Coordinates of N, CA and C and ligand atoms in Angstrom, one line a residue:
X1 N -10.0 27.0 36.6 CA -10.2 25.9 37.5 C -9.7 26.4 38.8
X2 N -10.8 26.4 39.8 CA -10.8 26.8 41.0 C -9.8 25.8 41.9
X3 N -9.1 26.7 42.4 CA -8.1 26.0 43.7 C -8.7 25.0 44.6
X4 N -9.6 24.9 44.9 CA -10.2 23.9 46.1 C -10.2 22.7 45.0
X5 N -9.8 22.7 44.0 CA -10.3 21.6 43.0 C -8.6 20.7 43.7
X6 N -7.8 21.4 43.6 CA -6.7 20.5 43.6 C -5.8 20.3 45.1
X7 N -5.2 19.1 44.9 CA -4.5 18.5 46.2 C -3.6 18.1 45.6
X8 N -2.5 19.0 46.1 CA -1.4 18.9 46.2 C -0.2 18.4 46.8
X9 N 0.7 17.7 46.8 CA 1.5 17.0 47.5 C 3.2 17.2 47.2
X10 N 3.8 17.8 48.0 CA 5.6 17.7 47.6 C 6.1 16.5 46.8
X11 N 5.7 15.2 47.2 CA 5.7 13.5 47.0 C 4.8 12.9 47.4
X12 N 4.9 12.0 46.2 CA 3.9 11.1 46.3 C 4.3 9.6 45.9
X13 N 3.5 8.5 46.1 CA 4.0 7.2 45.0 C 3.6 7.9 43.8
X14 N 1.9 7.7 43.8 CA 1.7 7.9 42.5 C 0.1 8.4 42.8
X15 N -0.4 9.4 41.9 CA -1.6 10.4 41.9 C -2.8 9.4 41.8
X16 N -2.4 8.2 40.7 CA -3.3 7.4 40.3 C -3.5 6.5 41.7
X17 N -2.7 6.2 42.3 CA -2.7 5.2 43.1 C -3.7 5.9 44.6
X18 N -3.4 7.3 44.9 CA -3.8 8.1 45.6 C -5.2 8.1 45.3
X19 N -5.8 8.5 44.5 CA -7.2 8.5 44.0 C -7.5 7.2 44.4
X20 N -7.3 6.1 43.9 CA -8.0 4.9 43.8 C -8.0 4.4 45.5
X21 N -7.1 4.7 46.1 CA -7.1 4.9 48.0 C -8.3 5.7 48.7
X22 N -8.7 6.6 47.7 CA -9.4 7.4 48.0 C -10.7 7.8 47.6
X23 N -10.9 6.8 47.0 CA -12.3 7.0 45.8 C -13.2 7.4 46.3
X24 N -13.8 7.2 47.2 CA -15.0 7.1 48.6 C -15.2 8.5 49.2
X25 N -14.2 8.8 49.2 CA -13.8 10.5 49.8 C -13.6 11.6 49.4
X26 N -13.5 11.0 47.9 CA -13.2 12.7 47.0 C -14.3 13.2 46.3
X27 N -14.2 14.0 46.2 CA -15.5 14.9 45.3 C -15.1 14.7 43.8
X28 N -16.1 14.2 42.9 CA -15.7 14.3 41.7 C -15.4 15.4 41.1
X29 N -13.9 15.4 39.9 CA -13.4 16.6 39.8 C -12.4 17.5 40.3
X30 N -12.2 16.5 41.2 CA -10.7 16.7 42.4 C -9.5 16.4 41.3
X31 N -8.5 17.1 41.8 CA -7.1 16.6 41.2 C -6.0 16.7 42.0
X32 N -5.4 15.7 41.8 CA -4.5 15.1 42.5 C -3.0 15.5 42.1
X33 N -2.1 16.4 42.5 CA -1.2 16.5 41.8 C 0.0 16.5 43.1
X34 N 1.4 16.1 42.0 CA 2.7 16.0 43.0 C 3.6 16.8 42.6
X35 N 4.7 17.3 43.3 CA 5.7 17.5 42.3 C 6.8 16.5 42.3
X36 N 6.5 15.6 42.5 CA 7.7 14.3 42.7 C 6.7 13.0 42.9
X37 N 6.9 12.4 41.9 CA 6.1 11.0 42.0 C 7.2 10.1 42.0
X38 N 7.1 9.3 43.0 CA 8.3 8.3 43.5 C 7.8 6.8 42.7
X39 N 6.7 6.5 42.2 CA 6.5 4.9 41.9 C 5.3 5.1 41.1
X40 N 5.6 6.1 40.3 CA 4.4 6.6 38.9 C 4.5 4.9 37.9
X41 N 3.4 5.1 37.5 CA 3.2 3.9 36.7 C 2.2 4.4 35.3
X42 N 2.2 3.2 34.3 CA 1.8 3.8 33.3 C 0.9 2.5 32.5
X43 N 0.4 2.6 31.5 CA 0.0 1.3 30.8 C 1.1 0.3 30.7
X44 N 0.2 -1.4 30.3 CA 1.2 -2.1 30.2 C 1.9 -2.2 31.8
X45 N 1.7 -2.4 32.5 CA 2.5 -1.7 34.0 C 3.9 -1.4 33.7
X46 N 4.0 -0.7 33.3 CA 5.7 0.4 32.9 C 5.4 1.2 33.9
X47 N 6.7 1.8 34.2 CA 7.0 2.5 35.4 C 7.0 4.1 34.8
X48 N 6.6 4.8 35.3 CA 7.2 6.4 34.7 C 7.8 7.1 35.6
X49 N 8.7 7.7 35.0 CA 10.2 8.1 35.7 C 10.2 9.4 35.5
X50 N 9.8 10.1 37.1 CA 9.6 11.4 37.1 C 11.1 12.2 37.6
X51 N 11.4 13.6 37.2 CA 12.4 14.0 38.0 C 11.5 15.4 39.0
X52 N 12.5 15.5 39.9 CA 11.6 16.2 40.9 C 11.9 17.9 40.7
X53 N 10.3 18.4 40.8 CA 9.9 19.6 40.5 C 9.7 20.0 39.2
X54 N 9.9 19.2 38.3 CA 9.9 19.7 36.9 C 9.3 19.7 36.0
X55 N 8.4 18.6 36.6 CA 7.4 17.8 35.5 C 5.9 18.6 35.7
X56 N 4.6 17.7 35.2 CA 3.6 18.2 35.4 C 3.6 16.6 35.4
X57 N 2.6 16.3 37.2 CA 2.3 15.2 36.8 C 0.9 14.8 38.1
X58 N 0.0 14.7 37.6 CA -1.5 14.7 38.2 C -2.2 13.6 37.7
X59 N -3.1 13.5 38.6 CA -4.2 12.8 38.0 C -5.7 13.6 38.4
X60 N -6.9 13.1 37.5 CA -8.2 14.0 37.8 C -9.1 12.8 38.3
X61 N -10.1 12.9 39.2 CA -11.2 12.0 39.2 C -12.4 12.4 39.1
X62 N -12.9 11.3 38.5 CA -14.5 12.0 37.6 C -15.5 10.7 38.1
X63 N -16.7 11.2 38.3 CA -17.4 10.5 38.4 C -18.5 10.2 37.1
X64 N -19.3 9.5 36.4 CA -19.7 9.9 34.9 C -20.7 8.4 35.2
X65 N -21.7 8.7 34.2 CA -22.5 7.4 34.0 C -22.0 6.4 32.9
X66 N -21.8 5.4 32.9 CA -21.4 4.0 32.3 C -21.9 4.4 30.8
X67 N -21.8 4.8 29.6 CA -22.6 4.5 28.3 C -21.1 3.6 27.6
X68 N -22.0 3.5 26.3 CA -20.8 2.9 25.6 C -20.1 3.5 24.9
X69 N -20.1 5.2 25.3 CA -19.1 6.3 24.9 C -18.0 6.5 25.9
X70 N -18.1 5.7 26.9 CA -17.0 5.8 28.1 C -16.0 6.2 27.5
X71 N -15.7 4.7 26.9 CA -14.1 4.3 26.4 C -13.5 5.5 25.5
X72 N -14.1 6.4 25.4 CA -13.7 7.6 24.6 C -12.6 8.6 25.2
X73 N -12.9 8.7 27.0 CA -12.4 9.7 27.5 C -11.0 9.5 27.2
X74 N -10.4 8.8 27.4 CA -9.0 8.7 27.3 C -8.3 9.3 25.6
X75 N -9.3 9.4 24.8 CA -8.8 10.0 23.6 C -9.6 11.6 23.8
X76 N -10.4 11.5 24.7 CA -11.0 13.5 24.8 C -9.8 13.6 25.7
X77 N -9.1 12.9 26.4 CA -7.9 13.7 27.9 C -6.9 13.6 26.2
X78 N -6.3 12.8 25.2 CA -5.3 13.2 24.5 C -5.3 14.4 23.6
X79 N -7.0 14.7 23.2 CA -7.2 15.9 22.5 C -7.1 17.3 23.3
X80 N -7.4 17.2 25.0 CA -7.2 18.3 25.8 C -5.8 18.8 25.9
X81 N -4.9 17.7 26.1 CA -3.8 18.0 26.1 C -3.4 18.5 24.7
X82 N -3.7 18.4 23.6 CA -2.9 18.6 22.2 C -3.6 20.1 22.2
X83 N -4.8 20.6 22.6 CA -5.5 21.5 22.5 C -4.6 22.5 23.7
X84 N -4.2 22.4 24.8 CA -3.9 23.3 25.7 C -2.5 23.3 25.1
X85 N -1.5 22.1 24.8 CA -0.1 23.0 24.2 C -0.2 23.6 23.2
X86 N -1.1 23.7 22.3 CA -1.0 24.3 21.3 C -1.2 26.0 21.5
X87 N -1.8 26.3 22.8 CA -1.7 27.6 23.1 C -0.7 28.1 23.4
X88 N 0.6 27.3 23.9 CA 2.1 27.8 24.2 C 2.7 27.2 22.4
X89 N 1.8 27.3 21.4 CA 2.6 27.4 20.2 C 3.3 25.5 20.4
X90 N 2.9 24.9 20.9 CA 3.5 23.3 21.2 C 2.7 22.4 20.4
X91 N 3.3 21.8 19.1 CA 2.4 21.0 18.0 C 2.7 19.9 18.4
X92 N 1.8 19.2 19.2 CA 1.9 17.8 19.1 C 0.8 16.8 18.4
X93 N 1.3 15.5 18.6 CA 0.5 14.5 17.8 C 0.4 13.6 18.8
X94 N -0.7 12.7 18.6 CA -0.9 11.5 19.5 C -0.6 10.0 18.9
X95 N 0.2 9.7 19.3 CA 0.4 8.1 18.8 C -0.9 7.0 19.6
X96 N -1.5 6.7 18.8 CA -3.0 5.9 19.3 C -2.3 4.7 20.6
X97 N -2.9 4.3 21.5 CA -4.2 5.2 22.1 C -4.1 6.5 22.6
X98 N -2.5 6.9 23.5 CA -3.0 7.8 24.2 C -1.4 7.9 25.2
X99 N -0.4 8.4 23.7 CA 0.8 9.1 24.2 C 0.8 10.0 23.2
X100 N 1.6 11.2 24.1 CA 1.9 12.3 23.3 C 3.0 12.7 22.4
X101 N 3.3 12.8 21.5 CA 4.5 13.2 20.9 C 5.1 15.1 20.5
X102 N 6.2 14.9 20.9 CA 6.8 16.1 20.4 C 7.8 15.7 19.6
X103 N 7.8 16.3 18.6 CA 8.9 16.2 17.3 C 9.1 14.6 17.4
X104 N 8.7 13.7 17.5 CA 8.2 12.0 17.3 C 8.7 11.5 19.0
X105 N 8.8 12.2 19.3 CA 9.3 11.5 20.6 C 8.0 11.8 21.9
X106 N 8.2 11.0 22.9 CA 7.3 11.0 23.7 C 7.3 12.1 25.0
X107 N 6.4 13.1 25.0 CA 6.5 14.1 25.8 C 5.4 14.1 26.9
X108 N 4.5 13.1 26.7 CA 3.2 13.3 27.8 C 2.9 11.5 27.7
X109 N 2.4 10.8 28.6 CA 1.5 9.9 28.8 C 0.1 10.2 29.6
X110 N -0.4 9.1 29.1 CA -2.3 9.3 30.0 C -2.3 7.9 30.5
X111 N -2.8 7.6 31.3 CA -3.6 6.2 32.0 C -4.4 6.5 32.6
X112 N -5.6 6.2 32.1 CA -6.6 6.1 32.5 C -7.6 4.8 32.9
X113 N -7.3 4.9 34.6 CA -8.2 3.7 35.1 C -9.6 3.5 35.7
X114 N -10.1 2.7 35.9 CA -11.5 3.0 36.0 C -12.1 1.8 37.0
X115 N -13.3 2.4 37.7 CA -13.7 1.3 39.0 C -15.3 1.5 38.1
X116 N -16.0 0.3 37.9 CA -17.6 0.4 37.9 C -18.5 -0.1 39.0
X117 N -19.2 0.9 39.5 CA -20.0 0.7 40.7 C -21.2 0.8 40.0
X118 N -22.2 -0.1 40.2 CA -23.8 -0.4 39.4 C -23.6 0.5 37.9
X119 N -24.5 1.7 37.7 CA -24.0 2.1 36.1 C -23.1 3.3 36.2
X120 N -22.7 3.6 37.3 CA -21.7 4.7 37.2 C -20.3 4.4 37.0
X121 N -19.3 5.3 36.5 CA -18.3 4.4 36.5 C -17.3 5.6 37.0
X122 N -16.4 5.1 37.7 CA -15.2 6.1 38.4 C -14.2 6.2 37.7
X123 N -14.0 7.8 37.3 CA -12.5 7.6 36.3 C -11.3 8.3 37.1
X124 N -10.3 7.7 37.0 CA -9.2 8.0 37.3 C -8.1 8.2 36.1
X125 N -8.0 9.5 35.8 CA -6.7 9.8 34.7 C -5.7 10.4 35.1
X126 N -4.6 9.8 34.9 CA -3.4 10.0 35.2 C -2.6 10.8 34.0
X127 N -1.7 11.5 34.6 CA -1.4 12.6 33.0 C 0.0 12.7 33.9
X128 N 1.1 12.4 32.7 CA 2.4 12.8 32.9 C 2.9 13.5 31.9
X129 N 3.4 14.6 31.9 CA 3.9 15.7 31.2 C 5.3 16.0 31.2
X130 N 5.9 15.7 30.4 CA 7.2 15.9 30.5 C 7.8 17.5 30.5
X131 N 7.7 18.9 31.6 CA 7.8 20.3 31.1 C 9.2 20.6 31.0
X132 N 10.0 20.8 32.1 CA 11.1 21.5 32.5 C 12.0 20.3 32.5
X133 N 12.2 18.8 32.4 CA 13.4 18.6 32.4 C 14.4 18.7 31.5
X134 N 15.5 18.7 32.0 CA 16.9 19.1 31.6 C 17.3 17.9 30.7
X135 N 17.6 16.8 31.3 CA 18.2 15.2 31.4 C 17.1 14.3 31.5
X136 N 16.8 13.8 30.6 CA 15.7 12.5 30.8 C 17.0 11.2 31.4
X137 N 15.8 10.1 32.2 CA 16.9 9.3 32.3 C 17.4 8.2 31.4
X138 N 18.4 8.0 31.5 CA 19.3 7.2 30.1 C 18.4 6.1 29.7
X139 N 17.5 5.4 30.3 CA 16.6 4.0 29.9 C 15.8 5.0 29.1
X140 N 15.3 6.0 28.7 CA 14.0 6.7 27.7 C 14.5 7.6 27.1
X141 N 15.9 7.9 27.1 CA 16.4 9.3 26.3 C 16.2 9.3 25.1
X142 N 16.4 8.0 24.6 CA 16.2 8.2 23.0 C 14.8 8.0 22.4
X143 N 13.5 7.6 23.5 CA 12.4 7.6 23.0 C 11.2 8.9 23.5
X144 N 11.8 9.7 24.6 CA 11.1 10.8 25.4 C 12.0 11.8 25.2
X145 N 11.0 13.0 25.5 CA 11.6 14.2 25.6 C 10.8 15.1 26.4
X146 N 11.1 16.3 26.5 CA 10.0 17.3 27.2 C 10.5 18.6 27.0
X147 N 9.3 19.3 27.4 CA 9.0 20.7 26.4 C 10.1 21.4 26.5
X148 N 10.9 21.5 27.6 CA 12.2 22.5 27.2 C 12.9 21.8 26.5
X149 N 13.3 20.5 26.6 CA 14.3 20.1 25.4 C 14.0 20.3 24.0
X150 N 12.7 20.4 23.7 CA 12.3 20.9 22.0 C 12.2 22.3 22.0
X151 N 11.9 23.2 23.1 CA 11.7 24.5 22.7 C 12.8 25.4 23.2
X152 N 13.7 25.0 23.9 CA 14.8 25.5 25.1 C 14.1 26.5 26.0
X153 N 12.8 26.4 26.1 CA 12.2 27.6 27.0 C 11.4 26.6 28.4
X154 N 11.7 27.4 29.5 CA 10.8 26.7 30.4 C 9.5 27.6 30.4
X155 N 8.5 26.4 31.4 CA 7.3 27.2 31.3 C 6.8 26.6 32.5
X156 N 5.8 27.5 32.7 CA 5.0 27.6 34.1 C 4.1 26.4 34.4
X157 N 4.4 25.8 35.2 CA 3.6 24.3 35.1 C 2.4 24.3 35.6
X158 N 2.0 25.2 36.5 CA 0.5 25.6 37.1 C 0.0 26.3 35.9
X159 N 0.8 27.2 34.8 CA -0.3 27.8 33.6 C -0.6 26.7 32.7
X160 N 0.3 25.8 32.4 CA 0.2 24.5 31.3 C -1.0 23.7 32.4
X161 N -0.9 23.7 33.8 CA -2.1 22.4 34.3 C -3.4 23.4 33.8
X162 N -3.2 24.5 34.2 CA -4.7 25.7 34.1 C -5.5 25.3 32.5
X163 N -4.3 25.0 31.6 CA -4.9 24.9 30.6 C -5.7 23.7 30.0
X164 N -4.8 22.9 30.7 CA -5.1 21.6 30.3 C -6.6 21.2 30.9
X165 N -6.7 21.7 32.1 CA -7.9 21.8 32.8 C -9.1 22.4 32.2
X166 N -9.0 23.8 31.4 CA -9.9 24.0 31.0 C -10.2 23.2 29.7
X167 N -9.1 22.9 29.2 CA -10.1 22.2 27.7 C -10.6 20.5 27.8
X168 N -10.0 20.0 29.1 CA -10.6 19.2 29.6 C -12.2 19.2 30.2
X169 N -12.1 19.8 30.6 CA -13.5 20.8 31.3 C -14.5 21.0 30.0
X170 N -14.0 21.5 29.3 CA -14.9 22.1 27.8 C -15.4 20.8 27.0
X171 N -14.1 20.0 26.8 CA -14.4 18.7 26.0 C -15.6 17.7 26.7
X172 N -15.4 17.4 28.4 CA -16.5 16.6 28.9 C -18.0 17.5 28.9
X173 N -17.8 18.6 28.9 CA -19.5 19.2 28.8 C -20.2 18.7 27.9
X174 N -19.1 18.8 26.7 CA -19.4 18.6 25.6 C -20.1 17.2 25.3
X175 N -18.8 16.4 25.9 CA -19.2 14.6 25.6 C -20.4 14.4 26.7
X176 N -20.8 15.0 27.9 CA -22.3 14.7 28.2 C -23.3 15.2 27.8
X177 N -23.2 16.1 26.9 CA -24.2 16.5 25.9 C -23.9 15.2 24.4
X178 N -23.0 14.2 24.2 CA -23.0 13.5 23.3 C -22.5 13.9 21.9
X179 N -21.6 15.2 22.3 CA -20.9 15.4 21.3 C -19.8 15.5 21.4
X180 N -19.1 14.3 20.4 CA -17.7 14.0 20.5 C -16.7 14.6 19.4
X181 N -17.0 15.7 19.2 CA -16.4 16.6 18.4 C -14.7 16.5 18.7
X182 N -14.3 16.4 19.7 CA -12.7 16.2 20.0 C -12.0 14.6 19.3
X183 N -12.9 13.8 19.0 CA -12.4 12.8 18.1 C -11.6 13.7 16.8
X184 N -12.2 14.5 16.3 CA -11.6 15.0 14.9 C -10.1 15.1 15.3
X185 N -10.0 16.0 16.3 CA -8.8 16.3 16.8 C -7.3 15.2 16.6
X186 N -7.9 13.9 17.5 CA -7.4 12.5 17.5 C -7.1 12.2 16.1
X187 N -7.8 12.4 15.3 CA -7.7 11.8 13.9 C -6.7 12.9 13.1
X188 N -7.1 13.9 13.4 CA -6.2 15.1 12.7 C -4.7 14.8 12.9
X189 N -4.3 14.4 14.2 CA -3.2 14.4 14.6 C -2.9 13.1 15.3
X190 N -3.0 12.1 14.1 CA -2.4 11.0 14.4 C -1.3 10.5 13.8
X191 N -0.3 10.4 14.9 CA 1.1 10.9 14.6 C 1.0 9.1 13.5
X192 N 0.0 7.9 13.8 CA 0.8 6.6 13.2 C -0.1 6.5 11.4
X193 N -0.9 7.9 11.0 CA -1.4 7.8 10.2 C -0.7 7.4 8.8
X194 N -1.4 6.4 7.8 CA -0.3 5.7 7.1 C 1.1 5.4 7.4
X195 N 1.2 5.0 8.4 CA 2.4 4.2 8.8 C 2.0 2.7 9.0
X196 N 3.2 1.8 8.4 CA 3.1 0.7 8.3 C 3.5 -0.2 9.8
X197 N 2.5 -1.0 10.5 CA 3.2 -1.4 12.1 C 2.9 -3.2 11.8
X198 N 3.3 -3.1 12.8 CA 3.0 -4.9 13.1 C 2.2 -5.0 14.0
X199 N 1.1 -5.9 14.4 CA 0.2 -6.3 15.4 C 0.9 -7.1 15.8
X200 N 1.2 -6.7 17.4 CA 1.8 -8.2 17.9 C 1.2 -9.4 18.0
X201 N -0.4 -9.1 18.6 CA -1.5 -9.9 19.0 C -1.5 -10.6 17.8
X202 N -1.6 -10.3 16.7 CA -2.0 -11.1 15.5 C -1.2 -11.7 14.7
X203 N 0.3 -10.9 14.8 CA 1.5 -11.2 14.0 C 1.2 -10.8 12.6
X204 N 0.7 -9.9 12.6 CA 0.2 -9.0 11.1 C 1.3 -7.8 11.1
X205 N 1.4 -7.5 9.9 CA 1.7 -5.9 9.5 C 0.1 -5.7 8.7
X206 N 0.0 -4.0 9.1 CA -1.0 -3.5 8.6 C -0.5 -2.0 8.2
X207 N -1.6 -1.1 7.5 CA -1.6 0.2 7.6 C -2.3 1.0 8.2
X208 N -1.6 2.1 9.0 CA -2.9 2.7 9.9 C -3.8 3.7 9.0
X209 N -4.8 3.3 9.4 CA -5.9 4.4 8.0 C -6.6 5.6 8.8
X210 N -7.1 5.2 9.8 CA -7.8 6.2 10.7 C -8.1 5.9 12.1
X211 N -8.9 6.7 12.8 CA -9.5 6.6 13.6 C -11.1 6.4 14.1
X212 N -11.8 5.6 14.6 CA -13.1 5.7 13.9 C -13.6 6.2 15.2
X213 N -15.4 6.6 15.3 CA -15.8 7.2 16.4 C -16.3 6.5 17.8
X214 N -15.6 5.2 17.5 CA -15.5 4.2 18.8 C -14.3 4.2 19.6
X215 N -13.4 5.5 18.5 CA -11.8 5.1 19.2 C -10.9 4.1 18.8
X216 N -11.4 3.4 17.6 CA -10.8 2.2 17.5 C -10.0 2.8 16.5
X217 N -8.4 1.6 16.5 CA -7.7 2.5 15.3 C -8.4 1.5 14.3
X218 N -8.1 2.0 12.9 CA -8.5 1.7 11.8 C -7.6 1.5 10.9
X219 N -7.2 0.0 10.6 CA -6.0 -0.8 9.8 C -6.3 -1.6 8.3
X220 N -5.7 -1.2 7.8 CA -5.8 -2.0 6.3 C -4.7 -3.2 5.8
X221 N -5.2 -4.2 5.8 CA -4.3 -5.2 5.7 C -4.7 -6.1 4.4
X222 N -3.7 -5.9 3.2 CA -4.3 -6.2 2.2 C -5.3 -5.6 1.9
X223 N -6.4 -6.2 1.7 CA -8.1 -5.5 0.9 C -8.8 -5.8 2.5
X224 N -8.5 -5.9 3.4 CA -9.4 -6.3 4.9 C -9.2 -4.9 5.3
X225 N -10.0 -4.7 6.1 CA -10.2 -3.7 7.3 C -10.0 -4.1 8.6
X226 N -9.4 -3.5 9.4 CA -9.1 -4.0 10.5 C -9.3 -3.0 11.6
X227 N -10.5 -3.3 12.6 CA -10.3 -2.3 13.9 C -10.1 -2.8 15.1
X228 N -9.2 -2.0 16.1 CA -8.8 -2.6 17.6 C -8.7 -1.5 18.2
X229 N -9.8 -1.8 19.2 CA -9.3 -0.8 20.8 C -8.3 -1.1 21.2
X230 N -7.7 0.5 22.0 CA -6.6 0.2 22.7 C -6.1 -0.7 23.4
X231 N -7.2 -1.7 24.0 CA -7.0 -2.3 25.0 C -6.9 -3.8 24.6
X232 N -6.7 -3.8 23.1 CA -6.9 -5.4 22.2 C -5.4 -5.5 21.8
X233 N -4.7 -4.3 21.3 CA -3.3 -5.0 20.4 C -2.3 -3.3 21.1
X234 N -1.1 -4.3 21.0 CA 0.0 -3.3 21.1 C 0.5 -3.5 19.7
X235 N 1.2 -2.3 18.9 CA 1.7 -2.0 17.8 C 3.6 -1.8 18.0
X236 N 3.9 -2.7 16.9 CA 5.4 -2.3 16.9 C 5.9 -1.8 15.2
X237 N 6.7 -1.2 15.4 CA 7.0 -0.4 13.6 C 7.4 -1.6 12.9
X238 N 6.9 -1.6 12.0 CA 7.3 -3.2 11.3 C 8.4 -2.9 10.2
X239 N 9.3 -1.9 10.2 CA 10.0 -1.5 9.4 C 11.8 -0.8 9.8
X240 N 10.9 -0.3 10.9 CA 12.4 0.7 11.3 C 12.9 -0.1 12.4
X241 N 14.5 0.1 12.7 CA 15.5 -0.2 13.8 C 14.9 -0.4 14.9
X242 N 15.3 -1.1 15.7 CA 15.2 -1.6 17.2 C 14.6 -0.7 17.9
X243 N 15.5 0.3 17.7 CA 15.1 1.9 18.6 C 13.8 2.0 18.6
X244 N 13.4 2.4 17.1 CA 12.3 3.1 16.9 C 11.1 1.8 17.2
X245 N 11.4 0.5 17.3 CA 10.1 -0.4 17.6 C 9.8 0.0 18.9
X246 N 10.8 0.2 19.6 CA 10.8 0.4 20.7 C 9.8 2.0 21.1
X247 N 9.6 2.7 20.2 CA 9.1 3.9 19.9 C 7.3 3.6 20.0
X248 N 7.3 2.3 19.0 CA 5.8 2.3 19.0 C 5.0 1.5 19.9
X249 N 5.8 0.7 21.0 CA 4.9 -0.3 21.4 C 4.4 0.4 22.9
Ligands
BTN1 C1 1.7 5.9 29.6 O1 2.5 6.2 29.3 O2 1.7 4.6 29.8 C2 1.1 6.6 31.0 C3 1.5 7.4 32.1 C4 1.0 7.7 32.7 C5 1.7 8.7 34.0 C6 0.8 9.3 34.9 S1 2.0 10.3 36.1 C7 0.1 10.6 36.9 C8 -0.3 9.4 37.1 N1 0.0 8.8 38.7 C9 0.6 7.5 38.0 O3 1.1 6.3 38.3 N2 0.6 7.6 36.6 C10 -0.3 8.8 36.0

């Protein structure tokens, strides 16, 4: 990862927002990172809480040709995080569509935002990874964690960032050659596999069976196979206590 790719701020409201505000000034491949994000946000308009100087909080700006496979990018990012953390012997799972779990708790979140201009798509890939946080905000501590809390070790955030970017770059160059082998990692590390979930939008229960080549979650309801994209459904654990239900949303 070349240094000139990174624009770093000691503090910033949101790295995704910064890229969106500077979309036409930034070179594709630019990484915007901050030591402290004050108004970070995630999927479903949730806020992303940060702690000064302890986590990895960054966004990557890409410009790609729009194809029927572009929606796989968020899975590609999840697979890159899995491979990068594996280098540090940190064995994570993906809670479809794009949360990263360590010991069943959320350690990272991914938010991919897009702007389509003619046949091109501008991608803003936001990643929040809890690295050295010692204590999480009480509102999230039952379902979130940090690498330090799970491994009792402090990590160099820059070295982890380099590992993530190495795998992201590798998977992206394969993706541009229409090689989607990163989907195998998403399938192998599917935290929801064989779990019964409640599909909120359809008010029905089903068992998670797979993730298909379109990045859709494959579920079985009685003898019917259902497939949903990440933007179509939210899931709730259908049989566990409320605390765990929150975990699945
Ligand atoms: C989620 O869990 O819903 C996704 C969370 C994504 C958070 C990251 S932190 C860097 C980037 N900037 C933001 O405002 N959000 C993303």
